[in-house]
Every structure is written in structure tokens, then in C-alpha cells.
Coordinates of C-alpha atoms in Angstrom, one line a residue:
Chain A
X1 CA -35.2 34.7 -6.5
X2 CA -37.5 32.7 -8.3
X3 CA -38.3 29.0 -10.0
X4 CA -34.7 27.6 -10.3
X5 CA -32.7 30.9 -10.1
X6 CA -30.1 30.5 -7.6
X7 CA -27.9 33.3 -8.0
X8 CA -27.2 35.4 -5.1
X9 CA -25.2 38.6 -5.2
X10 CA -23.4 38.7 -1.8
X11 CA -21.1 36.8 0.3
X12 CA -23.2 37.3 3.3
X13 CA -26.3 35.9 1.5
X14 CA -24.2 32.9 0.0
X15 CA -23.1 31.7 3.7
X16 CA -26.7 32.9 5.3
X17 CA -27.7 30.2 8.0
X18 CA -24.3 28.9 8.7
X19 CA -24.0 28.5 12.7
X20 CA -21.4 27.2 15.1
X21 CA -20.7 23.7 15.4
X22 CA -21.9 23.1 11.7
X23 CA -19.9 20.5 9.4
X24 CA -18.7 22.3 6.5
X25 CA -17.6 20.1 3.0
X26 CA -15.4 22.1 1.2
X27 CA -14.0 21.2 -2.4
X28 CA -10.3 21.9 -3.3
X29 CA -6.8 20.1 -3.6
X30 CA -4.2 21.8 -2.2
X31 CA -4.9 25.4 -3.1
X32 CA -6.6 24.2 -6.7
X33 CA -9.9 24.7 -6.7
X34 CA -10.7 26.2 -3.5
X35 CA -13.8 28.4 -2.8
X36 CA -11.6 31.4 -1.6
X37 CA -14.1 33.9 -1.0
X38 CA -16.4 31.5 0.5
X39 CA -13.6 30.5 3.3
X40 CA -12.9 34.4 3.7
X41 CA -16.6 34.8 4.4
X42 CA -16.7 32.3 7.2
X43 CA -13.7 33.8 8.4
X44 CA -15.7 37.3 8.2
X45 CA -19.0 35.5 10.4
X46 CA -16.4 34.2 13.0
X47 CA -18.6 30.8 13.0
X48 CA -16.8 28.7 15.6
X49 CA -16.4 25.3 16.6
X50 CA -16.5 23.9 12.7
X51 CA -16.0 20.6 11.8
X52 CA -14.2 20.8 8.1
X53 CA -13.9 18.1 5.5
X54 CA -11.6 19.0 3.1
X55 CA -8.9 17.0 1.6
X56 CA -6.2 19.7 2.9
X57 CA -5.9 22.6 5.0
X58 CA -4.8 25.5 3.0
X59 CA -1.7 26.9 4.0
X60 CA -0.8 29.9 6.3
X61 CA -2.5 33.0 5.6
X62 CA -4.6 30.9 2.6
X63 CA -7.4 29.0 1.9
X64 CA -8.9 27.2 4.8
X65 CA -5.7 27.9 6.6
X66 CA -7.2 31.5 7.6
X67 CA -10.0 29.8 9.5
X68 CA -7.4 28.7 11.7
X69 CA -6.1 32.0 12.6
X70 CA -9.1 32.7 15.2
X71 CA -9.3 29.1 16.0
X72 CA -12.7 28.8 14.5
X73 CA -12.2 24.8 13.4
X74 CA -12.5 22.4 16.2
X75 CA -12.1 19.2 13.7
X76 CA -10.6 18.6 10.3
X77 CA -11.1 15.8 8.4
X78 CA -8.7 15.4 5.7
X79 CA -6.0 13.4 4.1
X80 CA -3.1 15.2 4.2
X81 CA -2.3 18.5 6.2
X82 CA 1.2 18.6 6.0
X83 CA 1.3 22.4 4.3
X84 CA 0.5 24.6 7.5
X85 CA 2.4 25.6 10.6
X86 CA -0.2 27.0 12.3
X87 CA -2.5 23.8 12.0
X88 CA 0.5 21.7 13.4
X89 CA 0.9 23.8 16.3
X90 CA -2.9 23.7 17.5
X91 CA -2.8 20.0 16.7
X92 CA 0.2 19.7 19.2
X93 CA -1.6 22.0 21.8
X94 CA -4.7 20.0 21.6
X95 CA -6.9 22.9 20.3
X96 CA -7.9 21.1 17.1
X97 CA -8.9 17.5 16.2
X98 CA -7.8 16.1 12.8
X99 CA -9.3 12.5 11.4
X100 CA -6.8 11.5 8.8
X101 CA -8.9 9.5 6.2
X102 CA -7.5 8.1 2.9
X103 CA -7.7 10.6 -0.3
X104 CA -9.9 7.9 -1.7
X105 CA -11.8 7.2 0.9
X106 CA -12.2 10.9 1.7
X107 CA -13.8 11.1 -2.2
X108 CA -15.9 8.2 -2.0
X109 CA -17.2 8.9 1.8
X110 CA -18.8 12.4 0.2
X111 CA -19.7 10.8 -2.9
X112 CA -21.7 8.2 -0.7
X113 CA -23.0 11.2 1.3
X114 CA -24.2 12.9 -1.4
X115 CA -25.7 9.7 -3.1
X116 CA -27.9 8.2 0.0
X117 CA -25.5 5.4 0.5
X118 CA -24.8 5.3 4.4
X119 CA -21.5 3.4 4.3
X120 CA -19.5 1.3 2.0
X121 CA -16.8 -1.3 2.2
X122 CA -13.1 -0.7 1.2
X123 CA -9.9 -2.7 1.1
X124 CA -8.0 0.9 1.5
X125 CA -6.9 0.9 5.3
X126 CA -7.2 -2.9 6.4
X127 CA -4.6 -3.8 8.8
X128 CA -3.6 -0.2 9.3
X129 CA -4.1 2.5 12.0
X130 CA -7.3 3.9 9.9
X131 CA -8.9 0.1 10.1
X132 CA -8.8 0.3 14.2
X133 CA -12.1 -0.2 15.5
X134 CA -14.1 -0.8 12.2
X135 CA -16.1 -3.1 11.0
X136 CA -14.8 -5.8 8.7
X137 CA -16.1 -8.3 6.2
X138 CA -14.5 -10.7 3.8
X139 CA -15.9 -10.5 0.4
X140 CA -14.4 -13.1 -2.1
X141 CA -11.3 -14.1 0.0
X142 CA -10.4 -10.7 0.7
X143 CA -10.9 -8.3 3.9
X144 CA -12.7 -5.1 3.4
X145 CA -13.3 -2.1 5.8
X146 CA -16.6 -0.5 6.6
X147 CA -16.4 3.2 6.2
X148 CA -19.2 5.4 6.6
X149 CA -20.7 8.4 4.5
X150 CA -20.2 12.0 5.1
X151 CA -22.9 14.6 4.6
X152 CA -22.4 18.3 5.8
X153 CA -24.7 21.1 6.9
X154 CA -22.8 23.1 4.1
X155 CA -20.8 22.4 1.2
X156 CA -18.9 25.2 -0.2
X157 CA -17.6 24.4 -3.9
X158 CA -15.5 26.6 -6.6
X159 CA -16.5 26.2 -10.1
X160 CA -15.6 27.7 -13.3
X161 CA -18.7 28.3 -14.9
X162 CA -22.5 28.3 -13.8
X163 CA -25.7 29.1 -15.4
X164 CA -28.4 30.7 -12.9
X165 CA -30.4 27.3 -12.4
X166 CA -27.1 26.2 -10.8
X167 CA -25.4 23.7 -13.4
X168 CA -21.7 23.8 -13.1
X169 CA -18.7 23.0 -15.0
X170 CA -15.2 23.0 -13.3
X171 CA -11.8 24.0 -15.1
X172 CA -9.0 21.4 -15.7
X173 CA -7.9 19.7 -12.1
X174 CA -9.9 22.5 -10.5
X175 CA -12.6 19.9 -10.5
X176 CA -11.1 17.3 -7.6
X177 CA -13.1 17.3 -4.8
X178 CA -15.7 20.1 -5.6
X179 CA -18.3 17.6 -7.3
X180 CA -18.3 15.5 -4.7
X181 CA -19.0 18.1 -1.8
X182 CA -21.5 19.5 -4.1
X183 CA -23.7 16.6 -3.8
X184 CA -23.5 15.8 -0.1
X185 CA -24.3 19.7 1.6
X186 CA -27.8 19.9 2.9
X187 CA -27.1 23.6 1.6
X188 CA -24.4 23.6 -1.1
X189 CA -23.0 26.9 -2.3
X190 CA -21.0 27.2 -5.4
X191 CA -18.9 30.2 -6.0
X192 CA -17.8 30.7 -9.9
X193 CA -15.5 32.9 -12.0
X194 CA -18.6 33.4 -14.6
X195 CA -22.4 33.1 -14.5
X196 CA -23.7 32.2 -18.1
X197 CA -27.1 32.6 -19.6
X198 CA -29.5 29.4 -19.0
X199 CA -28.8 27.5 -22.2
X200 CA -25.3 28.6 -22.7
X201 CA -23.7 25.6 -21.1
X202 CA -23.7 22.0 -23.1
X203 CA -26.4 19.8 -21.0
X204 CA -23.9 17.0 -21.8
X205 CA -21.0 18.7 -20.5
X206 CA -22.5 19.7 -17.0
X207 CA -20.1 18.2 -14.2
X208 CA -22.5 19.1 -11.0
X209 CA -26.4 19.3 -12.5
X210 CA -28.4 22.4 -10.9
X211 CA -30.2 19.7 -8.4
X212 CA -27.2 19.7 -6.2
X213 CA -27.0 23.3 -6.0
X214 CA -28.6 25.9 -3.5
X215 CA -26.9 29.2 -4.2
X216 CA -24.5 30.4 -6.8
X217 CA -22.2 33.4 -6.7
X218 CA -20.2 35.0 -8.8
X219 CA -16.5 36.0 -7.4
X220 CA -13.1 36.8 -8.4
X221 CA -10.3 34.9 -7.4
X222 CA -6.6 35.0 -6.6
X223 CA -5.6 31.4 -7.4
X224 CA -2.7 31.1 -5.7
X225 CA 0.0 28.5 -6.9
X226 CA 1.2 26.4 -4.1
X227 CA 4.3 24.7 -5.8
X228 CA 5.1 26.6 -9.0
X229 CA 7.4 24.2 -11.2
X230 CA 8.1 24.9 -14.7
X231 CA 10.6 23.2 -17.0
X232 CA 14.0 24.5 -17.6
X233 CA 14.0 26.8 -20.7
X234 CA 16.0 25.3 -23.5
Chain B
X1 CA 28.2 0.7 -6.2
X2 CA 24.7 1.5 -4.7
X3 CA 22.4 2.8 -7.5
X4 CA 22.1 6.4 -7.8
X5 CA 18.4 8.0 -7.9
X6 CA 18.6 7.9 -11.7
X7 CA 19.5 4.5 -11.8
X8 CA 16.9 3.3 -9.5
X9 CA 14.2 4.9 -11.8
X10 CA 15.8 3.7 -15.0
X11 CA 15.6 0.0 -13.3
X12 CA 12.1 0.5 -12.7
X13 CA 11.2 1.9 -16.0
X14 CA 12.1 -1.5 -17.4
X15 CA 9.1 -2.7 -16.0
X16 CA 7.0 -0.5 -18.4
X17 CA 4.8 -2.1 -21.1
X18 CA 3.4 -0.3 -23.9
X19 CA 0.1 0.8 -23.3
X20 CA 0.2 1.1 -19.6
X21 CA -1.4 3.4 -16.9
X22 CA 1.0 4.1 -14.3
X23 CA 0.6 5.8 -11.0
X24 CA 4.2 7.1 -9.7
X25 CA 4.6 8.6 -6.5
X26 CA 6.6 11.5 -5.3
X27 CA 10.4 11.3 -4.9
X28 CA 12.6 8.4 -7.1
X29 CA 9.0 7.2 -8.5
X30 CA 8.4 10.6 -10.4
X31 CA 12.1 10.4 -12.0
X32 CA 10.7 7.1 -13.9
X33 CA 9.1 9.4 -16.2
X34 CA 12.2 10.6 -17.5
X35 CA 13.0 7.1 -18.7
X36 CA 10.0 5.7 -20.7
X37 CA 11.6 3.7 -23.5
X38 CA 11.3 5.8 -26.9
X39 CA 8.4 4.7 -29.0
X40 CA 6.4 3.2 -26.0
X41 CA 3.4 4.6 -25.2
X42 CA 2.6 5.2 -21.4
X43 CA -0.2 7.0 -19.8
X44 CA 0.6 8.7 -16.3
X45 CA -2.2 9.0 -13.5
X46 CA -2.2 11.6 -11.2
X47 CA -4.8 11.1 -8.3
X48 CA -6.0 14.5 -8.1
X49 CA -8.0 13.7 -11.3
X50 CA -5.4 13.5 -14.3
X51 CA -5.0 10.6 -16.7
X52 CA -2.0 11.9 -19.2
X53 CA -0.3 14.0 -16.8
X54 CA 2.5 15.6 -19.3
X55 CA 5.6 17.6 -18.4
X56 CA 5.9 20.6 -16.5
X57 CA 4.4 23.9 -18.0
X58 CA 6.7 26.8 -19.2
X59 CA 6.6 30.3 -17.6
X60 CA 3.6 31.1 -20.5
X61 CA 1.6 28.1 -19.9
X62 CA 1.5 28.0 -16.2
X63 CA -1.8 27.7 -15.4
X64 CA -3.1 27.4 -11.2
X65 CA -6.0 25.3 -12.4
X66 CA -3.8 22.5 -13.5
X67 CA -1.7 20.7 -10.9
X68 CA -0.7 17.2 -9.8
X69 CA -1.1 15.3 -7.1
X70 CA 2.4 16.6 -5.5
X71 CA 0.4 20.0 -6.2
X72 CA 3.2 20.9 -8.7
X73 CA 1.8 22.7 -11.9
X74 CA 1.7 20.5 -14.9
X75 CA 0.4 20.1 -18.4
X76 CA -1.8 17.3 -19.7
X77 CA -0.5 15.2 -23.1
X78 CA -2.9 15.2 -25.8
X79 CA -5.4 12.5 -25.1
X80 CA -5.6 13.2 -21.8
X81 CA -9.0 13.4 -19.4
X82 CA -9.8 15.2 -16.3
X83 CA -12.2 14.2 -13.9
X84 CA -13.0 14.1 -9.9
X85 CA -11.2 12.6 -7.1
X86 CA -14.0 10.1 -6.7
X87 CA -13.5 8.9 -10.4
X88 CA -9.6 8.9 -10.0
X89 CA -9.7 6.7 -7.0
X90 CA -12.0 4.4 -8.6
X91 CA -9.5 3.7 -11.1
X92 CA -7.0 3.1 -8.4
X93 CA -9.5 1.1 -6.2
X94 CA -10.9 -0.7 -9.1
X95 CA -7.5 -2.1 -10.3
X96 CA -7.2 -0.3 -13.4
X97 CA -3.9 1.0 -13.0
X98 CA -1.2 -1.2 -14.5
X99 CA 1.5 -0.3 -12.3
X100 CA 2.2 1.7 -9.2
X101 CA 5.5 2.9 -8.0
X102 CA 5.8 4.7 -4.7
X103 CA 8.4 5.3 -1.6
X104 CA 8.4 3.5 1.7
X105 CA 9.8 3.5 5.0
X106 CA 10.0 -0.1 5.8
X107 CA 8.8 -3.4 3.5
X108 CA 8.7 -6.7 5.1
X109 CA 8.4 -10.4 4.2
X110 CA 4.5 -10.5 4.2
X111 CA 4.2 -7.7 2.0
X112 CA 3.2 -5.3 4.7
X113 CA 4.4 -1.8 3.7
X114 CA 4.9 1.1 5.9
X115 CA 5.4 4.6 4.5
X116 CA 3.4 7.4 6.1
X117 CA 3.8 7.6 9.8
X118 CA 6.3 7.9 12.3
X119 CA 5.0 7.7 15.9
X120 CA 5.9 10.8 18.1
X121 CA 7.0 13.0 14.8
X122 CA 4.4 15.1 13.1
X123 CA 1.8 13.1 11.3
X124 CA 0.8 14.7 8.1
X125 CA -1.3 12.3 6.7
X126 CA -1.7 9.6 4.2
X127 CA -3.0 11.2 1.1
X128 CA -3.6 8.7 -1.2
X129 CA -1.1 6.2 -0.5
X130 CA -3.4 4.0 1.4
X131 CA -5.7 3.4 -1.8
X132 CA -2.8 2.9 -4.0
X133 CA -1.4 0.1 -2.3
X134 CA -4.8 -1.4 -1.5
X135 CA -5.9 -1.1 -5.1
X136 CA -3.1 -2.2 -7.4
X137 CA -1.9 -5.4 -8.1
X138 CA 1.3 -4.3 -9.4
X139 CA 3.1 -2.2 -7.3
X140 CA 6.8 -1.3 -7.1
X141 CA 8.2 0.0 -4.1
X142 CA 11.6 2.1 -4.3
X143 CA 13.8 2.9 -1.3
X144 CA 17.2 2.7 0.0
X145 CA 17.8 -0.5 1.3
X146 CA 19.1 0.6 4.7
X147 CA 18.8 3.7 6.6
X148 CA 21.6 6.4 6.9
X149 CA 22.5 4.8 10.2
X150 CA 22.6 1.5 8.6
X151 CA 19.5 0.1 9.9
X152 CA 17.6 -2.2 7.2
X153 CA 14.5 -1.2 6.0
X154 CA 13.4 -5.0 4.7
X155 CA 12.2 -6.6 7.7
X156 CA 10.4 -9.7 9.0
X157 CA 7.7 -7.2 10.1
X158 CA 7.3 -3.7 10.0
X159 CA 7.8 -2.0 13.2
X160 CA 5.8 1.3 12.1
X161 CA 2.2 1.6 11.3
X162 CA 1.2 0.1 8.1
X163 CA 0.2 1.9 5.0
X164 CA -1.0 -1.5 3.6
X165 CA -1.3 -5.4 4.2
X166 CA 0.5 -8.0 2.3
X167 CA -0.1 -5.8 -0.8
X168 CA 3.7 -5.5 -1.9
X169 CA 5.4 -8.2 -4.4
X170 CA 8.2 -6.2 -5.5
X171 CA 11.1 -4.0 -4.3
X172 CA 13.8 -1.9 -5.9
X173 CA 16.5 -0.9 -3.4
X174 CA 19.7 0.9 -4.1
X175 CA 21.2 -2.3 -3.7
X176 CA 19.0 -4.8 -5.2
X177 CA 15.7 -5.9 -6.8
X178 CA 14.1 -8.1 -4.9
X179 CA 10.4 -10.1 -4.9
X180 CA 8.3 -11.1 -2.1
X181 CA 7.0 -14.6 -2.1
X182 CA 6.0 -17.0 0.8
X183 CA 7.2 -14.9 3.5
X184 CA 10.5 -14.0 2.1
X185 CA 12.5 -11.7 0.0
X186 CA 14.0 -13.4 -3.1
X187 CA 17.2 -11.7 -4.4
X188 CA 16.7 -11.3 -8.2
X189 CA 19.3 -8.9 -9.2
X190 CA 21.9 -6.6 -7.4
X191 CA 23.3 -3.3 -8.0
X192 CA 26.5 -3.3 -10.1
X193 CA 29.7 -4.0 -8.0
X194 CA 27.3 -4.7 -4.9
X195 CA 28.2 -8.3 -3.0
X196 CA 25.4 -10.5 -1.9
X197 CA 27.0 -10.4 1.4
X198 CA 26.3 -6.6 1.8
X199 CA 22.8 -7.2 0.7
X200 CA 22.5 -10.2 3.2
X201 CA 23.9 -8.2 6.1
X202 CA 21.6 -5.0 5.2
X203 CA 18.5 -7.5 5.0
X204 CA 16.7 -7.9 8.2
X205 CA 14.2 -10.3 6.8
X206 CA 14.4 -13.8 5.6
X207 CA 16.2 -13.6 2.4
X208 CA 16.4 -16.2 -0.2
X209 CA 19.6 -15.9 -2.7
X210 CA 19.3 -17.9 -5.6
X211 CA 22.6 -19.8 -7.1
X212 CA 22.9 -17.0 -9.8
X213 CA 21.9 -13.3 -8.9
X214 CA 22.7 -11.2 -11.8
X215 CA 24.0 -7.7 -11.6
X216 CA 21.9 -4.8 -13.2
X217 CA 23.7 -3.3 -16.1
X218 CA 23.3 0.4 -17.1
X219 CA 24.0 2.0 -20.5

């Protein structure tokens, strides 16, 4: 590895340094745009006591759901976790903690974390259980909650294409939380479908500039569809 | 007769305007997309990061990287844009979405809404609902007027944990179109053949009944 070349060739190297008790930010919405292989590598490593920040927690047997199988997750920070029976079971048995966070607040917490903004004010959640115990302030006659930023020891991200310098573009709505997570990891690992030559990506079309990215790896992806919906043939 | 789900969607669709950016929640709100008037341009926002949501794909065009906020596979219309979830919620929180339609468990006379959590039942999460109700100015809540056991969902005070405080001004139920003003529901329209008495009986919160309450008309 030299200069700005961030490519690693094994998943073991991609997740090197992950330790028990760390916080991992994960991109993806539902099963769309999730770092499938990086998640599998966390499972393989059997790292435990993790705090995972991700909008959802996968499904049974796929995505972040696989990390529940061996009870590797201590806490999830998510906006919606309803698609996962094992999650439900561990939550009810007290083996897993969940911090439910509004989706926009979660996205903004990651964005702020990556941008060096320690906290921000939002109207989202005022007067609801989310606002309990949080500092509020009134701006222009309206009440706002203070929400603190999130950063992670690792961010695991799924991109479409990247160059060796770690410039990343995402495909369609597989973008979702990925560029936000990418900014907020102390070590940001991006797995992509294709690594292209430096210079091949249009600089003006880069979603995640390489400065945020520490490691790039090319993988192959199942891309499971959670809710396959087609229009009726007519 | 109480409105069908389709009629509810049809009634909500009358609030659409040409050039509106609209966010539709899951359930009845989703059906509103089927009743966009001919010749009117409306762009649907999906909070995972898509503005200009199109119809469901065909078997040939289905794409795992192209989903909506309900995680269903979708397409994008011509002129659509795709962005991160932070950008998406900047649109929502910044008040850029012209109309938001979503379901609820309860609404009260102060415009409070409860739609995400029933204590002692499994809590799945609020998703983007709290952001949507806090960020939008123009919100229509769609729900049945009363539960299956007959309990009113239009209350003097929400009993369930809130999704948002003081943010709802318009409610469409299967029985009526109501607006919330100065601590009361105002009965604006009623479903065809539904009596004012029935609506009064099924509205627990303060209800103001104007002299004339027109019946909705459906083609």
C-alpha cells in the first residue's frame, strides 16, 4: 500500500483492528446497499459486545441479522427493527439493548459526527419518548431537542464503484446511509462491486471523496430483495 | 356508508396540486398515488433517498438497488433524483415537501399524533414518522374513525406515546374529513350516508359541527 492507494485484497485485512466492545456504523436501508461481506467478516471474527449503528438490523440469517446468531451485538441504534424474529427474542430476553432513533435524526447524527459537529437541534421527537431527558431550546418560538452526533470506531460501507484512492459512487437507492456512515468512522471500510482505475470516475460525480475512506475492497454480492414487488403484467 | 380504502385515497388526492412534492406513508396513503388527477404533475418522495418514485418494476426491470421507504422494489420516473438519507431528511425537516400523508393510531384536539408505539406490545421503531410530522407543514392523517371495538381514535388527549406534538391539522377518517383548530375537531365533510350523530358518537375529543356539513361525492 502506498500513497493514496487504499485497496486491500482480503476481508481479514479489511476489518483488521476490530475489537470487542467497539462501535460500528453500517450503511444500508433494509437489505438495500448493505455491506454483506464485511458483516460476514465480523461474524467470522466473532467480535463481541458490539454497538451497531444502522437504520435496520437485517433479517434472520442475512445482513446484520447474522451477528445476532452468536450474540455479538450488545446494542443497536436504529430507527426500525421490525423485520427480525431473533432480534425480537433477544430484546425481550434482555440480551440486546436497542436505542430507537428517528430515521432523519439517525442520518443527521452520522452526518454531524463526520463533520465535527458534536450536537444539533431538531424539532423531531419533541414531546415524544425520544425527547425524554434531552435538553431543549426554543428558536423563533418553536421548541427543539438537542441530539448528539455519532461516530464509530469502524464504518462499514457498501459502494458500487470506487477507485484505488477511495473515491466512491453508489448505485441508485443503495446510497441511503452509506455516504453518512463513511464520513463518521475512525476507520472507514468500503466494499464495492468494482474497483476502477484512478481517473475513471468523474470527479464531479463522486458521492464519497477518498479522504473519508481508509480501506477499499472488491467483493461479490447476493443483493437479496426484502420485499419483491412487481406490477401486474397487463 | 363508511369510506373504502380506495375512497379515502381518492378524497386525499383532491388535496393534491400541480407541482406538489408529496410523501406518502405506508397503507392507505400509498393508494393516493393511484388517484393523481389526469394532467397533474406530482412528484413522490421516498425517505430512504428518492424523489420521483415511479411504479413497481416488471419482472425484467426489478433491481435490488432500487427500493422505496417501505422496502418494496420500485422504479424512478423521468426527472427523478436519488440522494443520501441525510439529504432526504433535509428536504423533510426543512419543510420542502408540500404534502405528507400518513396513518396513525390516535390524533387529539391539540394536533398531537400517536402512530408508532403501543406500550407492552413489540416496539419496532418510528422509522421516519417523527421526522415527517415534525418537518411538514401540510400533513393529512388517514385512519379509521374508531377501532374495531368501537373506541374513538379522535381524542381529547392521545393516550399512546406521541409521534409528534401539535403538528396535525387535517384528518381523513372512513367517516369524515376534519380539521383541527383551537383545541377542537371541526367537522368539514362526512362520508356519503354517514350521519352527524354517528360521527359525534365516535368522536371522543371536542367536535364542532358547523351548520352545513356536506357529504363527500364520489364518481
